[in-house]
Tab-separated table of C-alpha atoms in Angstrom:
chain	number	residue	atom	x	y	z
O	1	UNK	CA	99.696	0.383	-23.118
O	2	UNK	CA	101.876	-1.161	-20.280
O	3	UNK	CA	103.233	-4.495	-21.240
O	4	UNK	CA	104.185	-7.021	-18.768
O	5	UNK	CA	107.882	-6.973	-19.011
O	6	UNK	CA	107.424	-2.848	-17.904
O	7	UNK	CA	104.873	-3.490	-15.071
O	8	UNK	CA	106.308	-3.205	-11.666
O	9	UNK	CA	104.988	-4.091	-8.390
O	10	UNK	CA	103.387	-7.577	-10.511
O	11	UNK	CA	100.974	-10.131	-8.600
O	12	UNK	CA	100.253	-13.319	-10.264
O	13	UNK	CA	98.670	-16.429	-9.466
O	14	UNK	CA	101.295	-18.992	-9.038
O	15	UNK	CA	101.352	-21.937	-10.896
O	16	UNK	CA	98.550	-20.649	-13.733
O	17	UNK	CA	98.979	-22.081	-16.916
O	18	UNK	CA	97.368	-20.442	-19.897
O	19	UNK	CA	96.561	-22.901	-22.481
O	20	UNK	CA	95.206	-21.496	-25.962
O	21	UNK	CA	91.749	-22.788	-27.071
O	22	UNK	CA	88.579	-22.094	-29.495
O	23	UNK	CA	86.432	-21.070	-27.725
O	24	UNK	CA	86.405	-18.283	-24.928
O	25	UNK	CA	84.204	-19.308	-22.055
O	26	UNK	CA	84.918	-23.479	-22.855
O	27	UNK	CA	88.746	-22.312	-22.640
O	28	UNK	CA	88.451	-20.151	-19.699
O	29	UNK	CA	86.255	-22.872	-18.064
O	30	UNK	CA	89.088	-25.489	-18.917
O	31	UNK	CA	92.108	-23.328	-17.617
O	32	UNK	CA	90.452	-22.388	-14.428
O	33	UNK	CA	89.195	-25.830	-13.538
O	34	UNK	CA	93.060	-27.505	-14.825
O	35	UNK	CA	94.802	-24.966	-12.047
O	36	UNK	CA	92.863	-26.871	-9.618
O	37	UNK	CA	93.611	-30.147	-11.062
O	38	UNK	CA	90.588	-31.033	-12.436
O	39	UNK	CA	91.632	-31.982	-16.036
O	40	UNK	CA	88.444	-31.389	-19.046
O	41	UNK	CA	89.037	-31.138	-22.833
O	42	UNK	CA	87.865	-28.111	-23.624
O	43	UNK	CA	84.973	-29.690	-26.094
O	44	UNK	CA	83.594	-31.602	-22.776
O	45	UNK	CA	83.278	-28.060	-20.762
O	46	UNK	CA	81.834	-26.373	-24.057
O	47	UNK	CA	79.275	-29.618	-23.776
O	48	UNK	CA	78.489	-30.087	-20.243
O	49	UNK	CA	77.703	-26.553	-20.269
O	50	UNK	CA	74.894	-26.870	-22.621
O	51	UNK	CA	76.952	-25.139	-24.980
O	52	UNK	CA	75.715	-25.233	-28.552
O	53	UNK	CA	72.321	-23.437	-28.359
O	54	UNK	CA	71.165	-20.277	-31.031
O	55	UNK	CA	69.932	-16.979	-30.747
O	56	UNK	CA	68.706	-14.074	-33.786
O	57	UNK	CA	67.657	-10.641	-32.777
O	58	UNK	CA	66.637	-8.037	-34.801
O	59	UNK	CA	68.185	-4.548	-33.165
O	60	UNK	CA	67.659	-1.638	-34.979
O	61	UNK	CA	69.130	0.854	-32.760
O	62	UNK	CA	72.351	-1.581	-32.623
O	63	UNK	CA	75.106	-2.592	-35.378
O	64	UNK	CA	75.271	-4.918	-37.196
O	65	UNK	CA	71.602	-4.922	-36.515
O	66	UNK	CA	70.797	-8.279	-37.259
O	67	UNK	CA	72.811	-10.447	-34.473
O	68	UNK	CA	72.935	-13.926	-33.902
O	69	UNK	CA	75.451	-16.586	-32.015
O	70	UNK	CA	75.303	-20.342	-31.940
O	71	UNK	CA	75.750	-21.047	-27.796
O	72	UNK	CA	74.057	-20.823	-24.893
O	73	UNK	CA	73.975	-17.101	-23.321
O	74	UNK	CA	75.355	-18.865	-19.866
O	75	UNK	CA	77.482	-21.234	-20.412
O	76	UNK	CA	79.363	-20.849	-17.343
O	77	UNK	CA	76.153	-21.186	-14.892
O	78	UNK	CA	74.882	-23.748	-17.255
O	79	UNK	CA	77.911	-25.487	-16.292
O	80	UNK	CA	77.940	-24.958	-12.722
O	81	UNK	CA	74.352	-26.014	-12.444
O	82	UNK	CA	74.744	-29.068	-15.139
O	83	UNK	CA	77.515	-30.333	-13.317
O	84	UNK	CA	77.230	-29.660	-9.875
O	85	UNK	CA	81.125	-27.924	-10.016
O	86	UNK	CA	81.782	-25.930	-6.937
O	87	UNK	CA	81.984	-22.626	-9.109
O	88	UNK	CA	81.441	-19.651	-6.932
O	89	UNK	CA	79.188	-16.784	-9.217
O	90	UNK	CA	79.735	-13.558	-7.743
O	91	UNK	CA	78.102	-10.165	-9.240
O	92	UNK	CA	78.759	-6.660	-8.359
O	93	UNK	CA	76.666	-3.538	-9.485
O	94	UNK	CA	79.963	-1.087	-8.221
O	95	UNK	CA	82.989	-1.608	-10.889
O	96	UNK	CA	85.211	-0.985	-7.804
O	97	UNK	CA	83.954	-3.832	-5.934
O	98	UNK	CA	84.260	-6.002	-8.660
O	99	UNK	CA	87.650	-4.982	-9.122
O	100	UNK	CA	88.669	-5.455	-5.348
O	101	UNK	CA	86.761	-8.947	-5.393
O	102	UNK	CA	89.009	-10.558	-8.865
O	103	UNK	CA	92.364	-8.658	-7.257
O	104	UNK	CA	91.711	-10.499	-3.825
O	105	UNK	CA	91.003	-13.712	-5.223
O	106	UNK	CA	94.694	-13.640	-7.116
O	107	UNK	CA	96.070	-11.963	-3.568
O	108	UNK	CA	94.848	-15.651	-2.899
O	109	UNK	CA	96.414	-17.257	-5.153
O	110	UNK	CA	93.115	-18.659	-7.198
O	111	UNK	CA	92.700	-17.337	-10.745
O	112	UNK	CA	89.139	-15.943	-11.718
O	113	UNK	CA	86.838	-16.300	-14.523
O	114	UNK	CA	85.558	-12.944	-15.694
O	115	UNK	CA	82.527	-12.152	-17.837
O	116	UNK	CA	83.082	-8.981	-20.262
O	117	UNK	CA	82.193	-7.199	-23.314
O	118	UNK	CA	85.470	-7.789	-25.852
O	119	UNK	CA	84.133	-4.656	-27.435
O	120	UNK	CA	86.395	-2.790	-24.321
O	121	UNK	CA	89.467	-5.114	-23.986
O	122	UNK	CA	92.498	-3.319	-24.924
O	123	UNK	CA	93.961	-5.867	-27.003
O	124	UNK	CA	90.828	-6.277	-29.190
O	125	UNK	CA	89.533	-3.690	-31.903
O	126	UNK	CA	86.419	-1.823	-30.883
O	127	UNK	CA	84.766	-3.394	-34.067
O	128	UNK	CA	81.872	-4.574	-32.126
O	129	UNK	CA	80.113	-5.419	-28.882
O	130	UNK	CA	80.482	-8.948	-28.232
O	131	UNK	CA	79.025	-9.690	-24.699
O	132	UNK	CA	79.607	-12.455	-22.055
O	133	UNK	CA	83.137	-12.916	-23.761
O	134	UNK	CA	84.975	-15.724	-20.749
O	135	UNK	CA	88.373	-14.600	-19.706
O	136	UNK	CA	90.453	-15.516	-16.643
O	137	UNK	CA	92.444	-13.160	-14.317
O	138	UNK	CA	95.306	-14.436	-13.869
O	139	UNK	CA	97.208	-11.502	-12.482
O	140	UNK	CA	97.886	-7.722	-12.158
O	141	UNK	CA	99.863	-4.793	-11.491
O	142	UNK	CA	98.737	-0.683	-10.628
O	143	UNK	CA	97.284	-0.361	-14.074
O	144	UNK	CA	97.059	-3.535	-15.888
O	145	UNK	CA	95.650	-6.710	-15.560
O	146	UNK	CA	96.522	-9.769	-17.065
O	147	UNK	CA	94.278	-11.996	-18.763
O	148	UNK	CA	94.071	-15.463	-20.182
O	149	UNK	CA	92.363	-15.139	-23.347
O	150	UNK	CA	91.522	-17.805	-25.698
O	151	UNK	CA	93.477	-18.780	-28.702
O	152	UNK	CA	96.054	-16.121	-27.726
O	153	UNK	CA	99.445	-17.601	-27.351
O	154	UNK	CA	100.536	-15.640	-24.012
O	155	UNK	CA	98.889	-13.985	-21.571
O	156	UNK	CA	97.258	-10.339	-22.532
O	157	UNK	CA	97.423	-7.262	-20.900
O	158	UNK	CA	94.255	-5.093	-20.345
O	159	UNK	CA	94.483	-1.526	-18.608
O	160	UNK	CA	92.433	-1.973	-15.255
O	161	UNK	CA	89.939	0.899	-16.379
O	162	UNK	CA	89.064	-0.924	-19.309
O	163	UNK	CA	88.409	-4.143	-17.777
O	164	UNK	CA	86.018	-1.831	-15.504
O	165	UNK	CA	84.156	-1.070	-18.460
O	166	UNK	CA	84.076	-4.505	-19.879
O	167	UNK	CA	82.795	-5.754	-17.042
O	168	UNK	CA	79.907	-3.745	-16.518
O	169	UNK	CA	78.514	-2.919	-20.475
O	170	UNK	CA	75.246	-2.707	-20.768
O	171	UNK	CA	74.647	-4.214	-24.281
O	172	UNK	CA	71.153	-5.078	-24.556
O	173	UNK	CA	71.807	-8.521	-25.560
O	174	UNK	CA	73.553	-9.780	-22.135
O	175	UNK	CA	74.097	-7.070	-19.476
O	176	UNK	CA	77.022	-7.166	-17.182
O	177	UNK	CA	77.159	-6.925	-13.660
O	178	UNK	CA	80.717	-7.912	-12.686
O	179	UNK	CA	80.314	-11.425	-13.214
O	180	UNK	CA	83.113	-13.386	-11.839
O	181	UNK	CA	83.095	-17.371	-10.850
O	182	UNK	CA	85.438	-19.034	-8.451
O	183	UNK	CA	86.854	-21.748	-7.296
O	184	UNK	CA	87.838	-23.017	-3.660
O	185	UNK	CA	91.043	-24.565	-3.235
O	186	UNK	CA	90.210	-28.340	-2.204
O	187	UNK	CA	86.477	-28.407	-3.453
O	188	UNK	CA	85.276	-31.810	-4.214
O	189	UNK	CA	83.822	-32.260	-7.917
O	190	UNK	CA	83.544	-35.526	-8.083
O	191	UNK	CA	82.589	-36.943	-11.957
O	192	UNK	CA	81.706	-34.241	-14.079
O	193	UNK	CA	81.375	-35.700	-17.054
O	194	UNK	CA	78.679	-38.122	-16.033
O	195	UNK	CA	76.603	-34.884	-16.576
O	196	UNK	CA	77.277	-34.987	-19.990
O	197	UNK	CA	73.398	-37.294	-20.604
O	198	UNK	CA	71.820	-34.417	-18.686
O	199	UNK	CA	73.262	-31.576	-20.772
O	200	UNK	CA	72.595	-33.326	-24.179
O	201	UNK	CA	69.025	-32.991	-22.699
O	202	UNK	CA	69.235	-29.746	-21.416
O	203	UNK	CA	70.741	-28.155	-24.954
O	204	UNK	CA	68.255	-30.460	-27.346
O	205	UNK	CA	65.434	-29.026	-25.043
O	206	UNK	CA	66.576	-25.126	-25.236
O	207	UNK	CA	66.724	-25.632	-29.154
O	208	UNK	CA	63.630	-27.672	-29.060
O	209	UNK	CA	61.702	-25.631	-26.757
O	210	UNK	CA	63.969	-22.464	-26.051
O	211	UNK	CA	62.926	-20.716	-22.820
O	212	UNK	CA	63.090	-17.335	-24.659
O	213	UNK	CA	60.749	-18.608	-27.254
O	214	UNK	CA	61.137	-16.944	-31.463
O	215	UNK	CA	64.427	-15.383	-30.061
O	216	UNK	CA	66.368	-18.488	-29.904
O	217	UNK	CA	66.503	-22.512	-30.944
O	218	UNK	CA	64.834	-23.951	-33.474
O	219	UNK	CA	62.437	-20.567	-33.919
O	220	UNK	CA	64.435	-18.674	-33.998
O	221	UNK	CA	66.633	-20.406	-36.648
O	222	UNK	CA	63.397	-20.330	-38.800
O	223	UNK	CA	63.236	-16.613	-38.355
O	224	UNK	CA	66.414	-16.445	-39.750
O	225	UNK	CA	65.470	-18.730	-42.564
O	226	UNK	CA	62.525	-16.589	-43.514
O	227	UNK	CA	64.863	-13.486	-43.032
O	228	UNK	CA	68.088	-13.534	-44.313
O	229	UNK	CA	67.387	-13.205	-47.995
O	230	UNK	CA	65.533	-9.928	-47.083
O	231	UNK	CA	68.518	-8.462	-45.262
O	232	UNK	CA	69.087	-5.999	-47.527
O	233	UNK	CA	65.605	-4.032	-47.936
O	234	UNK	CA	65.477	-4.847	-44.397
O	235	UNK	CA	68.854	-3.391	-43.215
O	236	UNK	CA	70.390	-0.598	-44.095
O	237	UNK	CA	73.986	-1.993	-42.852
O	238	UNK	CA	73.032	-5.355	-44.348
O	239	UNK	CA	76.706	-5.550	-45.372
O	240	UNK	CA	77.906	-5.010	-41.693
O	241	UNK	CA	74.973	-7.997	-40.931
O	242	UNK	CA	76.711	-10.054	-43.376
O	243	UNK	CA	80.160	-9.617	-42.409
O	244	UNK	CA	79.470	-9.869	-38.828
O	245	UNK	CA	77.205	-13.246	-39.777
O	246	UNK	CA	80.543	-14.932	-41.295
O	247	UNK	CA	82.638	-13.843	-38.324
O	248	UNK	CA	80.176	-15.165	-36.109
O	249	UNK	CA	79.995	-18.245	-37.908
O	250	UNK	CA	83.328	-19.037	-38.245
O	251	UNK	CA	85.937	-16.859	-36.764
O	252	UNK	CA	84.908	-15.406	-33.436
O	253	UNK	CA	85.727	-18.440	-31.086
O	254	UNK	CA	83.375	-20.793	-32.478
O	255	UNK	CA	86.026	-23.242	-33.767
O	256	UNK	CA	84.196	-23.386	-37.282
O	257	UNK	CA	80.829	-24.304	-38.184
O	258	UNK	CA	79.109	-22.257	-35.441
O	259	UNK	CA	79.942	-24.154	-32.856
O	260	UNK	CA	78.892	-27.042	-34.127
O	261	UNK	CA	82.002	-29.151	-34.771
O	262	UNK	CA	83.128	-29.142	-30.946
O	263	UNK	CA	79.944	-29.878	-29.744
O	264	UNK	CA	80.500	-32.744	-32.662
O	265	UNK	CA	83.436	-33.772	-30.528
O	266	UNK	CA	81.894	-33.512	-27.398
O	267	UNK	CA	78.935	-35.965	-28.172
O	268	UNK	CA	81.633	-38.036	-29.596
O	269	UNK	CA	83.724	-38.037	-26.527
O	270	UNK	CA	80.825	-38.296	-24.674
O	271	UNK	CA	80.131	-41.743	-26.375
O	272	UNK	CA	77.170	-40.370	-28.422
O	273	UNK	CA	78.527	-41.075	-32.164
O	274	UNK	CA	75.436	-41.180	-33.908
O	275	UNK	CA	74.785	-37.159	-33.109
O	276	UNK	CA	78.164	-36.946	-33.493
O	277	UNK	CA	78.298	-37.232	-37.029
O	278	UNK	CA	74.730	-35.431	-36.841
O	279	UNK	CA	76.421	-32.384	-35.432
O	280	UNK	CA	79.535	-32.854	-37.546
O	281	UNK	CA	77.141	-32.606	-40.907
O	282	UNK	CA	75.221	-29.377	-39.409
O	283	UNK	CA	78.788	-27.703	-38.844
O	284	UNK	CA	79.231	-28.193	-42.817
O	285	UNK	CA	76.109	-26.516	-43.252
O	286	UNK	CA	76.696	-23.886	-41.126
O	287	UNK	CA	80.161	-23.114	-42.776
O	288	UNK	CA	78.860	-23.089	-46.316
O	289	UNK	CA	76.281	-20.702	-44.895
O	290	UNK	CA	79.315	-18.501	-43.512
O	291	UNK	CA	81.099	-18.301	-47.100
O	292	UNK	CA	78.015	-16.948	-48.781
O	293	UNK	CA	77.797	-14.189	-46.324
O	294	UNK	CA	80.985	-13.284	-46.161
O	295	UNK	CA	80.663	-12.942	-50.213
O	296	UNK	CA	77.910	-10.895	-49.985
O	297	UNK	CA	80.080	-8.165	-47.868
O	298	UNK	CA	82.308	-7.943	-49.905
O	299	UNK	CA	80.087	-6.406	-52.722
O	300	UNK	CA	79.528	-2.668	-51.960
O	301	UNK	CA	75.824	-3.571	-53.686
O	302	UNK	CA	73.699	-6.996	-53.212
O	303	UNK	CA	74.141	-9.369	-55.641
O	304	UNK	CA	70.350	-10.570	-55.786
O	305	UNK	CA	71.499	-13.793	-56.855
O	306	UNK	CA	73.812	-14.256	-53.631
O	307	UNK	CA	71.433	-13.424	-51.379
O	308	UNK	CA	69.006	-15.840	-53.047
O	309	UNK	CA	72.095	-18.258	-51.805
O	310	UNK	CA	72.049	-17.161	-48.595
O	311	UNK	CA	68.582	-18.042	-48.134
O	312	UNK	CA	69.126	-21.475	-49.641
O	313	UNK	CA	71.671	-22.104	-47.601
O	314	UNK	CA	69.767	-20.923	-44.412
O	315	UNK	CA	66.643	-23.205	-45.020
O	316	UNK	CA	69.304	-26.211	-45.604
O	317	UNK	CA	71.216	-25.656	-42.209
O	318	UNK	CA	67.787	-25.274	-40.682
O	319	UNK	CA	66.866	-28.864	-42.021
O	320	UNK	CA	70.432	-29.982	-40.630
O	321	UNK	CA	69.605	-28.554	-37.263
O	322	UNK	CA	66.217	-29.639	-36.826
O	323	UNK	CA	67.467	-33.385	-37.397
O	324	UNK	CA	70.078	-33.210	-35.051
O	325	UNK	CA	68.166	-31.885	-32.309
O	326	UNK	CA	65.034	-34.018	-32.767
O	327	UNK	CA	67.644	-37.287	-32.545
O	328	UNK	CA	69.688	-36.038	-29.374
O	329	UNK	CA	65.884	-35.531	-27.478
O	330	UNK	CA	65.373	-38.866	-28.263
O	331	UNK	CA	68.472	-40.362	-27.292
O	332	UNK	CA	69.190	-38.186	-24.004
């Protein structure tokens, strides 16, 4: 792959400063916003955004085929709309376009936030779609653009044809369509953290009340509940399910406890300290949860007495959850 001290003929956006973080879209969200001066801890974008939400499908012709994730599908419009931020959302069915739109906007010396599937990013391992995954363009070259990724340290180089492709998969959990978002030089935010009331309300009611019903919040997580023990008669890569349920949990960008202990730190930040420590004793839950699974992959046959954990475990956190939620409607 080309590497940035071989590329020739090199645009970048001056000024860009790639700052590591948990999570990908609150980081990308963050680093966009901080080239245009407008400085956010990365736990207040993951908040204002709505950020800690759940989803569990069930999709057999997929692996792992039991999938779920602990934000909000959108965090980035959440955001935009929560807040009021002058974030520009621009799609594009044609790859090319896309392409010609992101390169134009660095020709202009803005970076841009760009929605993909990880699952195509040269400097990940194809180990498994991951949708919606928030990185920021900060640059490019004939074959390779540069992204701003994360917790990586510097910035990552991604052959241009694969960032097509991760830009337009068609996973059937989030479909892609280019998405890139913006920002004008000299917009006017104004405050937007005195959001943050508004999208306490906004994620307690998705989890409450989720707008895709048994496929996410609070039903969801009772699905899962009722499920989980059953994984393997249920699922023939029930290991897979496992393994990807710990990563998912705790490693993928989450910042530990599926999500739950920045949006701990947000609602502290945010002056809310009782849900705080609410969110903070959910997170614990969730990571205990985490450890069983990934003990349970790493038996090549299930231990009936793990997975008898595992369902403990997933009743407990759904206890945990269903507290925290019910207190943040209340209070928002």
């Amino acid at each position: 792959m080309p590497t940035m001290e071989s590329a020739t003929d090199r645009h970048m956006v001056p000024g860009y400063r790639h700052l590591p973080g948990n999570h990908c879209g609150s980081t990308a969200l963050r680093n966009l916003l901080g080239h245009h001066g407008i400085e956010l801890s990365e736990e207040m974008a993951f908040g204002l955004g709505a950020g800690a939400c759940f989803y569990y499908l069930v999709l057999e012709e997929a692996s792992p085929s039991r999938w779920f994730n602990g934000r909000t599908a959108q965090l980035e419009q959440s955001f935009v709309e929560l807040t009021g931020a002058p974030l520009q959302l621009d799609t594009f069915e044609d790859p090319d376009a896309a392409w010609e739109a992101a390169r134009a906007s660095v020709d202009a010396g803005r970076p841009a936030l760009l929605l993909t599937d990880l699952y195509y990013l040269d400097h990940y391992g194809k180990s498994a779609h991951f949708p919606g995954h928030a990185v920021v363009l900060a640059g490019y070259d004939e074959d390779v653009a540069y992204l701003s990724d994360t917790a990586f340290e510097e910035l990552q180089s991604c052959r241009i044809e694969s960032l097509h492709r991760a830009r337009h998969g068609e996973h059937p959990a989030f479909a892609l369509k280019g998405h890139m978002f913006t920002l004008r030089d000299g917009s006017d935010t104004g405050d937007l953290c005195s959001a943050a009331k508004t999208a306490i309300g906004r994620a307690a009611k998705e989890m409450i009340e989720p707008s895709f019903g048994e496929f996410a919040g609070l039903p969801a997580l009772r699905r899962l509940a009722d499920e989980a023990e059953r994984w393997p008669q249920e699922a023939e890569d029930w290991q897979w399910c496992a393994r990807f349920a710990y990563q998912v949990i705790e490693r993928r960008g989450t910042g530990g406890g599926n999500f739950r202990l920045m949006y701990s730190r947000f609602l502290d930040e945010a002056g809310f300290g009782e849900g705080s420590e609410l969110a903070a004793h959910a997170a614990a839950g969730w990571t205990a949860l985490a450890d069983a699974f990934r003990e349970a992959s790493e038996v090549d046959e299930p231990d009936p007495g793990q997975w008898q954990r595992i369902g403990e475990l997933t009743r407990s956190v759904l206890t945990s959850e269903d507290t925290l939620w019910s207190r943040l409607a209340e209070v928002a």
